[in-house]
Structure formats: C-alpha cells, structure tokens
JSON list of C-alpha atoms in Angstrom, two decimals:
[
{"chain": "C", "resi": 1, "resn": "UNK", "atom": "CA", "xyz": [-0.05, -0.01, 0.06]},
{"chain": "C", "resi": 2, "resn": "UNK", "atom": "CA", "xyz": [2.01, 3.05, -0.78]},
{"chain": "C", "resi": 3, "resn": "UNK", "atom": "CA", "xyz": [2.23, 6.64, 1.49]},
{"chain": "C", "resi": 4, "resn": "UNK", "atom": "CA", "xyz": [-1.31, 8.27, 0.77]},
{"chain": "C", "resi": 5, "resn": "UNK", "atom": "CA", "xyz": [-3.00, 5.41, -0.13]},
{"chain": "C", "resi": 6, "resn": "UNK", "atom": "CA", "xyz": [-3.17, 4.25, 3.85]},
{"chain": "C", "resi": 7, "resn": "UNK", "atom": "CA", "xyz": [-3.51, 7.78, 5.14]},
{"chain": "C", "resi": 8, "resn": "UNK", "atom": "CA", "xyz": [-6.43, 7.91, 2.87]},
{"chain": "C", "resi": 9, "resn": "UNK", "atom": "CA", "xyz": [-7.65, 5.62, 4.38]},
{"chain": "C", "resi": 10, "resn": "UNK", "atom": "CA", "xyz": [-7.72, 6.21, 7.61]},
{"chain": "C", "resi": 11, "resn": "UNK", "atom": "CA", "xyz": [-9.90, 8.99, 7.15]},
{"chain": "C", "resi": 12, "resn": "UNK", "atom": "CA", "xyz": [-9.58, 12.59, 7.91]},
{"chain": "C", "resi": 13, "resn": "UNK", "atom": "CA", "xyz": [-12.30, 13.02, 10.81]},
{"chain": "C", "resi": 14, "resn": "UNK", "atom": "CA", "xyz": [-12.52, 11.78, 14.84]},
{"chain": "C", "resi": 15, "resn": "UNK", "atom": "CA", "xyz": [-8.77, 11.98, 14.83]},
{"chain": "C", "resi": 16, "resn": "UNK", "atom": "CA", "xyz": [-7.88, 12.64, 19.19]},
{"chain": "C", "resi": 17, "resn": "UNK", "atom": "CA", "xyz": [-9.39, 9.72, 20.85]},
{"chain": "C", "resi": 18, "resn": "UNK", "atom": "CA", "xyz": [-11.69, 9.86, 23.54]},
{"chain": "C", "resi": 19, "resn": "UNK", "atom": "CA", "xyz": [-9.43, 10.84, 27.07]},
{"chain": "C", "resi": 20, "resn": "UNK", "atom": "CA", "xyz": [-10.95, 7.27, 29.67]},
{"chain": "C", "resi": 21, "resn": "UNK", "atom": "CA", "xyz": [-11.62, 7.46, 32.92]},
{"chain": "C", "resi": 22, "resn": "UNK", "atom": "CA", "xyz": [-9.93, 5.66, 35.68]},
{"chain": "C", "resi": 23, "resn": "UNK", "atom": "CA", "xyz": [-6.51, 4.87, 33.42]},
{"chain": "C", "resi": 24, "resn": "UNK", "atom": "CA", "xyz": [-4.79, 3.18, 36.77]},
{"chain": "C", "resi": 25, "resn": "UNK", "atom": "CA", "xyz": [-7.25, 0.23, 36.90]},
{"chain": "C", "resi": 26, "resn": "UNK", "atom": "CA", "xyz": [-6.22, -1.54, 33.22]},
{"chain": "C", "resi": 27, "resn": "UNK", "atom": "CA", "xyz": [-8.54, -4.25, 33.57]},
{"chain": "C", "resi": 28, "resn": "UNK", "atom": "CA", "xyz": [-11.73, -1.93, 34.08]},
{"chain": "C", "resi": 29, "resn": "UNK", "atom": "CA", "xyz": [-10.70, 0.45, 30.92]},
{"chain": "C", "resi": 30, "resn": "UNK", "atom": "CA", "xyz": [-13.43, -0.05, 27.75]},
{"chain": "C", "resi": 31, "resn": "UNK", "atom": "CA", "xyz": [-10.51, -0.53, 24.51]},
{"chain": "C", "resi": 32, "resn": "UNK", "atom": "CA", "xyz": [-10.55, 2.27, 22.34]},
{"chain": "C", "resi": 33, "resn": "UNK", "atom": "CA", "xyz": [-11.87, 0.74, 19.06]},
{"chain": "C", "resi": 34, "resn": "UNK", "atom": "CA", "xyz": [-12.00, 4.30, 17.05]},
{"chain": "C", "resi": 35, "resn": "UNK", "atom": "CA", "xyz": [-8.46, 3.40, 14.98]},
{"chain": "C", "resi": 36, "resn": "UNK", "atom": "CA", "xyz": [-8.88, 6.63, 12.96]},
{"chain": "C", "resi": 37, "resn": "UNK", "atom": "CA", "xyz": [-5.72, 9.52, 11.49]},
{"chain": "C", "resi": 38, "resn": "UNK", "atom": "CA", "xyz": [-4.74, 11.77, 9.77]},
{"chain": "C", "resi": 39, "resn": "UNK", "atom": "CA", "xyz": [-4.32, 13.30, 6.89]},
{"chain": "C", "resi": 40, "resn": "UNK", "atom": "CA", "xyz": [-1.81, 15.80, 8.05]},
{"chain": "C", "resi": 41, "resn": "UNK", "atom": "CA", "xyz": [-0.04, 19.21, 7.57]},
{"chain": "C", "resi": 42, "resn": "UNK", "atom": "CA", "xyz": [3.28, 20.45, 7.85]},
{"chain": "C", "resi": 43, "resn": "UNK", "atom": "CA", "xyz": [5.20, 21.00, 10.90]},
{"chain": "C", "resi": 44, "resn": "UNK", "atom": "CA", "xyz": [9.04, 21.73, 10.94]},
{"chain": "C", "resi": 45, "resn": "UNK", "atom": "CA", "xyz": [10.10, 19.49, 11.00]},
{"chain": "C", "resi": 46, "resn": "UNK", "atom": "CA", "xyz": [13.65, 16.55, 9.11]},
{"chain": "C", "resi": 47, "resn": "UNK", "atom": "CA", "xyz": [15.15, 13.24, 8.66]},
{"chain": "C", "resi": 48, "resn": "UNK", "atom": "CA", "xyz": [17.21, 11.61, 6.62]},
{"chain": "C", "resi": 49, "resn": "UNK", "atom": "CA", "xyz": [13.79, 9.84, 5.50]},
{"chain": "C", "resi": 50, "resn": "UNK", "atom": "CA", "xyz": [14.25, 9.78, 2.09]},
{"chain": "C", "resi": 51, "resn": "UNK", "atom": "CA", "xyz": [17.75, 8.42, 0.52]},
{"chain": "C", "resi": 52, "resn": "UNK", "atom": "CA", "xyz": [19.89, 7.98, -2.49]},
{"chain": "C", "resi": 53, "resn": "UNK", "atom": "CA", "xyz": [22.86, 5.48, -3.60]},
{"chain": "C", "resi": 54, "resn": "UNK", "atom": "CA", "xyz": [25.58, 7.28, -3.22]},
{"chain": "C", "resi": 55, "resn": "UNK", "atom": "CA", "xyz": [23.87, 8.59, 0.50]},
{"chain": "C", "resi": 56, "resn": "UNK", "atom": "CA", "xyz": [23.21, 4.83, 1.69]},
{"chain": "C", "resi": 57, "resn": "UNK", "atom": "CA", "xyz": [24.42, 5.06, 5.25]},
{"chain": "C", "resi": 58, "resn": "UNK", "atom": "CA", "xyz": [23.50, 1.95, 7.69]},
{"chain": "C", "resi": 59, "resn": "UNK", "atom": "CA", "xyz": [21.20, 3.43, 10.59]},
{"chain": "C", "resi": 60, "resn": "UNK", "atom": "CA", "xyz": [23.29, 2.48, 13.74]},
{"chain": "C", "resi": 61, "resn": "UNK", "atom": "CA", "xyz": [21.88, -0.15, 16.29]},
{"chain": "C", "resi": 62, "resn": "UNK", "atom": "CA", "xyz": [20.50, 0.65, 20.34]},
{"chain": "C", "resi": 63, "resn": "UNK", "atom": "CA", "xyz": [19.41, -0.72, 23.08]},
{"chain": "C", "resi": 64, "resn": "UNK", "atom": "CA", "xyz": [16.48, -2.36, 22.77]},
{"chain": "C", "resi": 65, "resn": "UNK", "atom": "CA", "xyz": [15.58, -0.86, 26.42]},
{"chain": "C", "resi": 66, "resn": "UNK", "atom": "CA", "xyz": [14.30, -2.64, 29.46]},
{"chain": "C", "resi": 67, "resn": "UNK", "atom": "CA", "xyz": [10.88, -2.62, 28.17]},
{"chain": "C", "resi": 68, "resn": "UNK", "atom": "CA", "xyz": [11.50, -4.38, 24.97]},
{"chain": "C", "resi": 69, "resn": "UNK", "atom": "CA", "xyz": [8.36, -6.97, 23.24]},
{"chain": "C", "resi": 70, "resn": "UNK", "atom": "CA", "xyz": [7.38, -9.99, 25.34]},
{"chain": "C", "resi": 71, "resn": "UNK", "atom": "CA", "xyz": [6.15, -11.61, 22.55]},
{"chain": "C", "resi": 72, "resn": "UNK", "atom": "CA", "xyz": [5.70, -9.59, 19.22]},
{"chain": "C", "resi": 73, "resn": "UNK", "atom": "CA", "xyz": [4.52, -12.89, 17.52]},
{"chain": "C", "resi": 74, "resn": "UNK", "atom": "CA", "xyz": [0.93, -12.67, 18.12]},
{"chain": "C", "resi": 75, "resn": "UNK", "atom": "CA", "xyz": [0.79, -8.46, 18.45]},
{"chain": "C", "resi": 76, "resn": "UNK", "atom": "CA", "xyz": [0.70, -8.40, 13.84]},
{"chain": "C", "resi": 77, "resn": "UNK", "atom": "CA", "xyz": [-1.74, -5.88, 13.50]},
{"chain": "C", "resi": 78, "resn": "UNK", "atom": "CA", "xyz": [-1.34, -2.01, 12.40]},
{"chain": "C", "resi": 79, "resn": "UNK", "atom": "CA", "xyz": [-4.31, -0.18, 15.42]},
{"chain": "C", "resi": 80, "resn": "UNK", "atom": "CA", "xyz": [-1.22, -0.89, 17.61]},
{"chain": "C", "resi": 81, "resn": "UNK", "atom": "CA", "xyz": [-4.14, 2.38, 20.39]},
{"chain": "C", "resi": 82, "resn": "UNK", "atom": "CA", "xyz": [-5.05, -0.35, 22.68]},
{"chain": "C", "resi": 83, "resn": "UNK", "atom": "CA", "xyz": [-6.96, 1.18, 24.74]},
{"chain": "C", "resi": 84, "resn": "UNK", "atom": "CA", "xyz": [-4.49, 4.13, 25.42]},
{"chain": "C", "resi": 85, "resn": "UNK", "atom": "CA", "xyz": [-6.03, 7.62, 24.48]},
{"chain": "C", "resi": 86, "resn": "UNK", "atom": "CA", "xyz": [-3.78, 10.79, 23.23]},
{"chain": "C", "resi": 87, "resn": "UNK", "atom": "CA", "xyz": [-2.68, 12.18, 20.13]},
{"chain": "C", "resi": 88, "resn": "UNK", "atom": "CA", "xyz": [-3.18, 10.70, 16.31]},
{"chain": "C", "resi": 89, "resn": "UNK", "atom": "CA", "xyz": [-0.59, 9.42, 15.42]},
{"chain": "C", "resi": 90, "resn": "UNK", "atom": "CA", "xyz": [-0.04, 7.57, 12.20]},
{"chain": "C", "resi": 91, "resn": "UNK", "atom": "CA", "xyz": [3.54, 5.90, 11.54]},
{"chain": "C", "resi": 92, "resn": "UNK", "atom": "CA", "xyz": [5.12, 4.47, 8.47]},
{"chain": "C", "resi": 93, "resn": "UNK", "atom": "CA", "xyz": [8.54, 4.04, 8.87]},
{"chain": "C", "resi": 94, "resn": "UNK", "atom": "CA", "xyz": [10.62, 2.66, 4.75]},
{"chain": "C", "resi": 95, "resn": "UNK", "atom": "CA", "xyz": [13.19, -0.70, 5.40]},
{"chain": "C", "resi": 96, "resn": "UNK", "atom": "CA", "xyz": [15.59, -0.14, 3.71]},
{"chain": "C", "resi": 97, "resn": "UNK", "atom": "CA", "xyz": [18.75, -2.82, 2.03]},
{"chain": "C", "resi": 98, "resn": "UNK", "atom": "CA", "xyz": [22.43, -1.15, 2.12]},
{"chain": "C", "resi": 99, "resn": "UNK", "atom": "CA", "xyz": [23.87, -3.86, 0.23]},
{"chain": "C", "resi": 100, "resn": "UNK", "atom": "CA", "xyz": [21.56, -3.55, -3.18]},
{"chain": "C", "resi": 101, "resn": "UNK", "atom": "CA", "xyz": [21.78, 0.89, -2.62]},
{"chain": "C", "resi": 102, "resn": "UNK", "atom": "CA", "xyz": [19.31, 1.14, 0.02]},
{"chain": "C", "resi": 103, "resn": "UNK", "atom": "CA", "xyz": [16.85, -0.44, -2.30]},
{"chain": "C", "resi": 104, "resn": "UNK", "atom": "CA", "xyz": [13.34, -0.98, -0.61]},
{"chain": "C", "resi": 105, "resn": "UNK", "atom": "CA", "xyz": [12.98, -4.77, 1.19]},
{"chain": "C", "resi": 106, "resn": "UNK", "atom": "CA", "xyz": [10.08, -6.40, 0.99]},
{"chain": "C", "resi": 107, "resn": "UNK", "atom": "CA", "xyz": [9.24, -9.29, 3.70]},
{"chain": "C", "resi": 108, "resn": "UNK", "atom": "CA", "xyz": [10.52, -7.64, 6.38]},
{"chain": "C", "resi": 109, "resn": "UNK", "atom": "CA", "xyz": [9.16, -8.00, 10.01]},
{"chain": "C", "resi": 110, "resn": "UNK", "atom": "CA", "xyz": [8.98, -5.11, 11.86]},
{"chain": "C", "resi": 111, "resn": "UNK", "atom": "CA", "xyz": [8.58, -4.42, 15.24]},
{"chain": "C", "resi": 112, "resn": "UNK", "atom": "CA", "xyz": [7.95, -1.11, 17.15]},
{"chain": "C", "resi": 113, "resn": "UNK", "atom": "CA", "xyz": [6.14, 0.01, 20.36]},
{"chain": "C", "resi": 114, "resn": "UNK", "atom": "CA", "xyz": [6.73, 2.93, 22.50]},
{"chain": "C", "resi": 115, "resn": "UNK", "atom": "CA", "xyz": [4.97, 4.70, 26.27]},
{"chain": "C", "resi": 116, "resn": "UNK", "atom": "CA", "xyz": [1.99, 6.37, 26.19]},
{"chain": "C", "resi": 117, "resn": "UNK", "atom": "CA", "xyz": [0.70, 9.16, 26.78]},
{"chain": "C", "resi": 118, "resn": "UNK", "atom": "CA", "xyz": [2.15, 8.91, 30.50]},
{"chain": "C", "resi": 119, "resn": "UNK", "atom": "CA", "xyz": [5.19, 7.46, 30.29]},
{"chain": "C", "resi": 120, "resn": "UNK", "atom": "CA", "xyz": [4.32, 3.64, 31.25]},
{"chain": "C", "resi": 121, "resn": "UNK", "atom": "CA", "xyz": [5.08, 0.83, 28.61]},
{"chain": "C", "resi": 122, "resn": "UNK", "atom": "CA", "xyz": [2.81, -2.50, 28.39]},
{"chain": "C", "resi": 123, "resn": "UNK", "atom": "CA", "xyz": [3.64, -5.45, 29.53]},
{"chain": "C", "resi": 124, "resn": "UNK", "atom": "CA", "xyz": [5.54, -4.58, 31.86]},
{"chain": "C", "resi": 125, "resn": "UNK", "atom": "CA", "xyz": [4.86, -2.47, 35.57]},
{"chain": "C", "resi": 126, "resn": "UNK", "atom": "CA", "xyz": [4.30, -3.06, 39.51]},
{"chain": "C", "resi": 127, "resn": "UNK", "atom": "CA", "xyz": [8.42, -1.65, 39.84]},
{"chain": "C", "resi": 128, "resn": "UNK", "atom": "CA", "xyz": [10.62, 1.22, 40.79]},
{"chain": "C", "resi": 129, "resn": "UNK", "atom": "CA", "xyz": [11.51, 1.34, 38.26]},
{"chain": "C", "resi": 130, "resn": "UNK", "atom": "CA", "xyz": [7.35, 2.26, 36.27]},
{"chain": "C", "resi": 131, "resn": "UNK", "atom": "CA", "xyz": [5.31, 1.27, 39.88]},
{"chain": "C", "resi": 132, "resn": "UNK", "atom": "CA", "xyz": [2.55, 1.78, 37.02]},
{"chain": "C", "resi": 133, "resn": "UNK", "atom": "CA", "xyz": [1.41, -2.60, 36.95]},
{"chain": "C", "resi": 134, "resn": "UNK", "atom": "CA", "xyz": [0.31, -2.83, 33.02]},
{"chain": "C", "resi": 135, "resn": "UNK", "atom": "CA", "xyz": [2.30, -6.36, 32.86]},
{"chain": "C", "resi": 136, "resn": "UNK", "atom": "CA", "xyz": [-1.52, -8.40, 31.63]},
{"chain": "C", "resi": 137, "resn": "UNK", "atom": "CA", "xyz": [-1.73, -6.07, 28.70]},
{"chain": "C", "resi": 138, "resn": "UNK", "atom": "CA", "xyz": [-0.33, -5.13, 25.31]},
{"chain": "C", "resi": 139, "resn": "UNK", "atom": "CA", "xyz": [-0.85, -1.80, 23.91]},
{"chain": "C", "resi": 140, "resn": "UNK", "atom": "CA", "xyz": [0.91, -0.47, 21.67]},
{"chain": "C", "resi": 141, "resn": "UNK", "atom": "CA", "xyz": [3.33, -2.85, 20.76]},
{"chain": "C", "resi": 142, "resn": "UNK", "atom": "CA", "xyz": [2.90, -4.13, 17.34]},
{"chain": "C", "resi": 143, "resn": "UNK", "atom": "CA", "xyz": [4.27, -6.03, 13.49]},
{"chain": "C", "resi": 144, "resn": "UNK", "atom": "CA", "xyz": [3.48, -5.48, 10.54]},
{"chain": "C", "resi": 145, "resn": "UNK", "atom": "CA", "xyz": [6.15, -7.37, 7.61]},
{"chain": "C", "resi": 146, "resn": "UNK", "atom": "CA", "xyz": [6.90, -4.59, 4.68]},
{"chain": "C", "resi": 147, "resn": "UNK", "atom": "CA", "xyz": [4.98, -4.54, 0.71]},
{"chain": "C", "resi": 148, "resn": "UNK", "atom": "CA", "xyz": [6.60, -4.07, -2.26]},
{"chain": "C", "resi": 149, "resn": "UNK", "atom": "CA", "xyz": [7.90, -0.77, -1.48]},
{"chain": "C", "resi": 150, "resn": "UNK", "atom": "CA", "xyz": [9.65, -1.46, 1.67]},
{"chain": "C", "resi": 151, "resn": "UNK", "atom": "CA", "xyz": [6.91, 0.06, 4.47]},
{"chain": "C", "resi": 152, "resn": "UNK", "atom": "CA", "xyz": [5.05, -0.85, 7.37]},
{"chain": "C", "resi": 153, "resn": "UNK", "atom": "CA", "xyz": [2.75, 1.72, 9.41]},
{"chain": "C", "resi": 154, "resn": "UNK", "atom": "CA", "xyz": [0.74, 1.27, 12.28]},
{"chain": "C", "resi": 155, "resn": "UNK", "atom": "CA", "xyz": [-2.16, 3.59, 14.14]},
{"chain": "C", "resi": 156, "resn": "UNK", "atom": "CA", "xyz": [-1.07, 5.44, 17.71]},
{"chain": "C", "resi": 157, "resn": "UNK", "atom": "CA", "xyz": [-0.56, 7.85, 19.66]},
{"chain": "C", "resi": 158, "resn": "UNK", "atom": "CA", "xyz": [1.15, 10.40, 20.10]},
{"chain": "C", "resi": 159, "resn": "UNK", "atom": "CA", "xyz": [4.60, 9.22, 22.71]},
{"chain": "C", "resi": 160, "resn": "UNK", "atom": "CA", "xyz": [5.43, 10.95, 25.48]},
{"chain": "C", "resi": 161, "resn": "UNK", "atom": "CA", "xyz": [8.39, 10.69, 27.09]},
{"chain": "C", "resi": 162, "resn": "UNK", "atom": "CA", "xyz": [9.46, 10.11, 30.96]},
{"chain": "C", "resi": 163, "resn": "UNK", "atom": "CA", "xyz": [13.24, 11.26, 33.07]},
{"chain": "C", "resi": 164, "resn": "UNK", "atom": "CA", "xyz": [16.48, 10.45, 31.31]},
{"chain": "C", "resi": 165, "resn": "UNK", "atom": "CA", "xyz": [14.81, 9.38, 27.50]},
{"chain": "C", "resi": 166, "resn": "UNK", "atom": "CA", "xyz": [13.14, 11.73, 24.73]},
{"chain": "C", "resi": 167, "resn": "UNK", "atom": "CA", "xyz": [10.69, 11.33, 23.21]},
{"chain": "C", "resi": 168, "resn": "UNK", "atom": "CA", "xyz": [11.63, 8.13, 21.07]},
{"chain": "C", "resi": 169, "resn": "UNK", "atom": "CA", "xyz": [9.70, 4.98, 19.34]},
{"chain": "C", "resi": 170, "resn": "UNK", "atom": "CA", "xyz": [11.30, 1.47, 19.26]},
{"chain": "C", "resi": 171, "resn": "UNK", "atom": "CA", "xyz": [12.19, -0.72, 16.24]},
{"chain": "C", "resi": 172, "resn": "UNK", "atom": "CA", "xyz": [13.13, -4.21, 15.72]},
{"chain": "C", "resi": 173, "resn": "UNK", "atom": "CA", "xyz": [13.80, -5.91, 12.19]},
{"chain": "C", "resi": 174, "resn": "UNK", "atom": "CA", "xyz": [14.11, -9.07, 11.39]},
{"chain": "C", "resi": 175, "resn": "UNK", "atom": "CA", "xyz": [14.18, -10.67, 7.77]},
{"chain": "C", "resi": 176, "resn": "UNK", "atom": "CA", "xyz": [11.92, -12.84, 6.73]},
{"chain": "C", "resi": 177, "resn": "UNK", "atom": "CA", "xyz": [12.77, -16.10, 8.07]},
{"chain": "C", "resi": 178, "resn": "UNK", "atom": "CA", "xyz": [13.21, -14.36, 10.63]},
{"chain": "C", "resi": 179, "resn": "UNK", "atom": "CA", "xyz": [16.48, -13.04, 11.75]},
{"chain": "C", "resi": 180, "resn": "UNK", "atom": "CA", "xyz": [17.51, -10.47, 13.57]},
{"chain": "C", "resi": 181, "resn": "UNK", "atom": "CA", "xyz": [18.90, -7.48, 11.52]},
{"chain": "C", "resi": 182, "resn": "UNK", "atom": "CA", "xyz": [19.03, -4.51, 13.40]},
{"chain": "C", "resi": 183, "resn": "UNK", "atom": "CA", "xyz": [17.52, -3.11, 17.09]},
{"chain": "C", "resi": 184, "resn": "UNK", "atom": "CA", "xyz": [17.90, 0.98, 17.15]},
{"chain": "C", "resi": 185, "resn": "UNK", "atom": "CA", "xyz": [14.79, 3.66, 17.61]},
{"chain": "C", "resi": 186, "resn": "UNK", "atom": "CA", "xyz": [13.44, 6.42, 15.72]},
{"chain": "C", "resi": 187, "resn": "UNK", "atom": "CA", "xyz": [14.20, 9.87, 17.60]},
{"chain": "C", "resi": 188, "resn": "UNK", "atom": "CA", "xyz": [11.47, 13.03, 16.72]},
{"chain": "C", "resi": 189, "resn": "UNK", "atom": "CA", "xyz": [12.60, 16.17, 16.24]},
{"chain": "C", "resi": 190, "resn": "UNK", "atom": "CA", "xyz": [12.53, 19.37, 18.80]},
{"chain": "C", "resi": 191, "resn": "UNK", "atom": "CA", "xyz": [12.36, 22.30, 19.17]},
{"chain": "C", "resi": 192, "resn": "UNK", "atom": "CA", "xyz": [9.75, 25.42, 20.25]},
{"chain": "C", "resi": 193, "resn": "UNK", "atom": "CA", "xyz": [7.02, 24.66, 17.13]},
{"chain": "C", "resi": 194, "resn": "UNK", "atom": "CA", "xyz": [7.84, 21.03, 16.73]},
{"chain": "C", "resi": 195, "resn": "UNK", "atom": "CA", "xyz": [5.32, 18.28, 17.48]},
{"chain": "C", "resi": 196, "resn": "UNK", "atom": "CA", "xyz": [6.73, 17.52, 21.25]},
{"chain": "C", "resi": 197, "resn": "UNK", "atom": "CA", "xyz": [6.68, 21.01, 22.88]},
{"chain": "C", "resi": 198, "resn": "UNK", "atom": "CA", "xyz": [3.53, 21.08, 21.93]},
{"chain": "C", "resi": 199, "resn": "UNK", "atom": "CA", "xyz": [1.95, 18.34, 22.52]},
{"chain": "C", "resi": 200, "resn": "UNK", "atom": "CA", "xyz": [3.46, 17.29, 25.70]},
{"chain": "C", "resi": 201, "resn": "UNK", "atom": "CA", "xyz": [1.22, 21.03, 26.22]},
{"chain": "C", "resi": 202, "resn": "UNK", "atom": "CA", "xyz": [-1.50, 19.64, 25.72]},
{"chain": "C", "resi": 203, "resn": "UNK", "atom": "CA", "xyz": [-3.32, 19.06, 28.61]},
{"chain": "C", "resi": 204, "resn": "UNK", "atom": "CA", "xyz": [-6.34, 19.46, 27.79]},
{"chain": "C", "resi": 205, "resn": "UNK", "atom": "CA", "xyz": [-5.72, 15.63, 26.29]},
{"chain": "C", "resi": 206, "resn": "UNK", "atom": "CA", "xyz": [-3.89, 14.25, 28.81]},
{"chain": "C", "resi": 207, "resn": "UNK", "atom": "CA", "xyz": [-0.99, 15.24, 28.43]},
{"chain": "C", "resi": 208, "resn": "UNK", "atom": "CA", "xyz": [0.77, 16.43, 31.56]},
{"chain": "C", "resi": 209, "resn": "UNK", "atom": "CA", "xyz": [4.20, 15.82, 31.46]},
{"chain": "C", "resi": 210, "resn": "UNK", "atom": "CA", "xyz": [5.46, 19.61, 29.53]},
{"chain": "C", "resi": 211, "resn": "UNK", "atom": "CA", "xyz": [8.80, 19.99, 28.68]},
{"chain": "C", "resi": 212, "resn": "UNK", "atom": "CA", "xyz": [9.61, 20.25, 32.98]},
{"chain": "C", "resi": 213, "resn": "UNK", "atom": "CA", "xyz": [12.64, 17.50, 33.50]},
{"chain": "C", "resi": 214, "resn": "UNK", "atom": "CA", "xyz": [12.61, 16.86, 29.59]},
{"chain": "C", "resi": 215, "resn": "UNK", "atom": "CA", "xyz": [15.86, 15.12, 28.13]},
{"chain": "C", "resi": 216, "resn": "UNK", "atom": "CA", "xyz": [16.71, 16.95, 24.70]},
{"chain": "C", "resi": 217, "resn": "UNK", "atom": "CA", "xyz": [17.75, 13.49, 21.81]},
{"chain": "C", "resi": 218, "resn": "UNK", "atom": "CA", "xyz": [21.44, 15.84, 22.87]},
{"chain": "C", "resi": 219, "resn": "UNK", "atom": "CA", "xyz": [21.34, 14.93, 26.23]},
{"chain": "C", "resi": 220, "resn": "UNK", "atom": "CA", "xyz": [19.79, 11.75, 25.48]},
{"chain": "C", "resi": 221, "resn": "UNK", "atom": "CA", "xyz": [21.78, 8.25, 26.17]},
{"chain": "C", "resi": 222, "resn": "UNK", "atom": "CA", "xyz": [21.46, 7.06, 23.45]},
{"chain": "C", "resi": 223, "resn": "UNK", "atom": "CA", "xyz": [20.87, 10.03, 20.66]},
{"chain": "C", "resi": 224, "resn": "UNK", "atom": "CA", "xyz": [23.55, 12.23, 22.57]},
{"chain": "C", "resi": 225, "resn": "UNK", "atom": "CA", "xyz": [26.42, 10.13, 19.80]},
{"chain": "C", "resi": 226, "resn": "UNK", "atom": "CA", "xyz": [24.38, 11.38, 16.98]},
{"chain": "C", "resi": 227, "resn": "UNK", "atom": "CA", "xyz": [20.85, 12.03, 15.14]},
{"chain": "C", "resi": 228, "resn": "UNK", "atom": "CA", "xyz": [21.23, 12.06, 11.98]},
{"chain": "C", "resi": 229, "resn": "UNK", "atom": "CA", "xyz": [20.08, 8.53, 10.97]},
{"chain": "C", "resi": 230, "resn": "UNK", "atom": "CA", "xyz": [17.20, 7.99, 13.95]},
{"chain": "C", "resi": 231, "resn": "UNK", "atom": "CA", "xyz": [15.90, 11.24, 13.00]},
{"chain": "C", "resi": 232, "resn": "UNK", "atom": "CA", "xyz": [11.79, 11.00, 12.27]},
{"chain": "C", "resi": 233, "resn": "UNK", "atom": "CA", "xyz": [9.35, 13.78, 9.78]},
{"chain": "C", "resi": 234, "resn": "UNK", "atom": "CA", "xyz": [6.41, 14.78, 11.84]},
{"chain": "C", "resi": 235, "resn": "UNK", "atom": "CA", "xyz": [3.60, 17.14, 10.82]},
{"chain": "C", "resi": 236, "resn": "UNK", "atom": "CA", "xyz": [0.31, 17.10, 11.63]},
{"chain": "C", "resi": 237, "resn": "UNK", "atom": "CA", "xyz": [-1.70, 19.22, 13.60]},
{"chain": "C", "resi": 238, "resn": "UNK", "atom": "CA", "xyz": [-3.57, 18.36, 17.75]},
{"chain": "C", "resi": 239, "resn": "UNK", "atom": "CA", "xyz": [-6.84, 18.32, 15.63]},
{"chain": "C", "resi": 240, "resn": "UNK", "atom": "CA", "xyz": [-6.74, 16.82, 13.23]},
{"chain": "C", "resi": 241, "resn": "UNK", "atom": "CA", "xyz": [-3.29, 14.04, 14.48]},
{"chain": "C", "resi": 242, "resn": "UNK", "atom": "CA", "xyz": [-0.05, 13.45, 13.90]},
{"chain": "C", "resi": 243, "resn": "UNK", "atom": "CA", "xyz": [1.83, 11.76, 10.86]},
{"chain": "C", "resi": 244, "resn": "UNK", "atom": "CA", "xyz": [5.33, 10.45, 11.14]},
{"chain": "C", "resi": 245, "resn": "UNK", "atom": "CA", "xyz": [7.55, 9.77, 8.69]},
{"chain": "C", "resi": 246, "resn": "UNK", "atom": "CA", "xyz": [10.91, 7.03, 8.67]},
{"chain": "C", "resi": 247, "resn": "UNK", "atom": "CA", "xyz": [13.62, 4.97, 6.66]},
{"chain": "C", "resi": 248, "resn": "UNK", "atom": "CA", "xyz": [16.73, 2.40, 7.91]},
{"chain": "C", "resi": 249, "resn": "UNK", "atom": "CA", "xyz": [18.80, 1.08, 6.86]},
{"chain": "C", "resi": 250, "resn": "UNK", "atom": "CA", "xyz": [19.80, -2.59, 7.05]},
{"chain": "C", "resi": 251, "resn": "UNK", "atom": "CA", "xyz": [22.43, -4.88, 5.52]},
{"chain": "C", "resi": 252, "resn": "UNK", "atom": "CA", "xyz": [19.92, -7.80, 4.37]}
]
C-alpha cells in the first residue's frame, strides 16, 4: 500500500481519541475501537527519510531498552492503540537494504513499541522502574511485514516521555526468515515549534508532563552521540493528528 493510500484509508475525522477515566486499573478500561488517523499538515521538522545510492548510510544499532515486547509474533496488527488515549499518530517506516544500494526491502518483519502519554509501557510495571502495573496488557506494541515498497504502517498515539529519555519509538527488524537484522530507535524533531513541545503542552488531551525535566536528544543516552540517521519527519496538528515517516537502512 502506498503512503497516500494508507493515510487516505485512515480517514480525516475523529483524529483525537477520547480520554479514558480511571486508567489506573487496566482491567476496567474499555478498549478504544476508533482506529482513525490523519492526513497531516506541514510541521517544521526534518529527517533522513529519503535515501539515494550515494547516501546509503546504515542506521545505528541501539539498545532495545528495559521494555522489549515479550511475544511480538502474537501482535501482528496495524492499529496498536489498544486502550490508550491521546493525540493520534500515524506511523510509516520504510526499510531499505544497504546491500542493494538502499533498495526497498520486501518481506522484512518490523516490530515497534513505545510508551503512552504518561510515559508508561505495557507488559511491565509494579516495580521501581515503572510503578504503574501494566503487565497483563499489550498496548502500543505491534508487528507488520514490509510490502513491495519496503513500507509498514501503524496507527497509534503520540508518545510522551519519561525521566532521562527523549521522545522515541523502539524498532526491531528481522528478515523474512526471522533472523534479527537491527534493533534501533526513532527520534523526534525538537524545537520551539516542534510537535514534541506542542503535544506535551496539550493538557486538554491528557498530556500533563509538559517539558519541565525533559531530556533533549543532545543529552539523551541513546541519541547524544548522533541523531541524524534516527531522526523522523513529523507533520500535522493536535486537532487533526500527526504523521511520522522514517527510513531505516539495514544490511540484509
């Protein structure tokens, strides 16, 4: 599916998911069934999402972190929102093969996961690292297989942040046989007019953390050594939702 067709298929309405009351008890939460997203307007962001054979640079490997998906093969889906609420985010990732001059890699398995608007991960919790217990749920985690253009798409919400980390998305890529090719992370553009700043100020939509205490990419323990090959493109608005696009180069 091409990018235009994907975004059109998500629709233009109901882009901001309704807030859920009583999120502290995950067993009492009613899952969201609205999987709509947005065709985004422009935002002042930049990234490395386009490659040529002359600039085919391998994407850096990064830690999978303390919250990897425990059983990703069971989570093959486009809409990874689950019961989470927040500002809509459509995600498109292109997987490119460095060994073929950055040609699209068809049939690659792509797992992603990220935190919710409060900085919490599913499948974990009840510990000092994350006090809220979400061990029995699997929100904001999903798997897709790349099409002939090397693309996967997901519907989600805009992630917030947590102590010592900038806003990010985790990605694990395998070949069609299940061999691990790369574990990496996707960074978000920053700046006064960035989506990161705008979203984290959107308290009416449940984002209450703001930017006080935020760890920027330049100080992040993953991105501080260089973020150019991991920086996504973000476009859109709070009202219409946001769209993220990014290219990842692997050796396959």
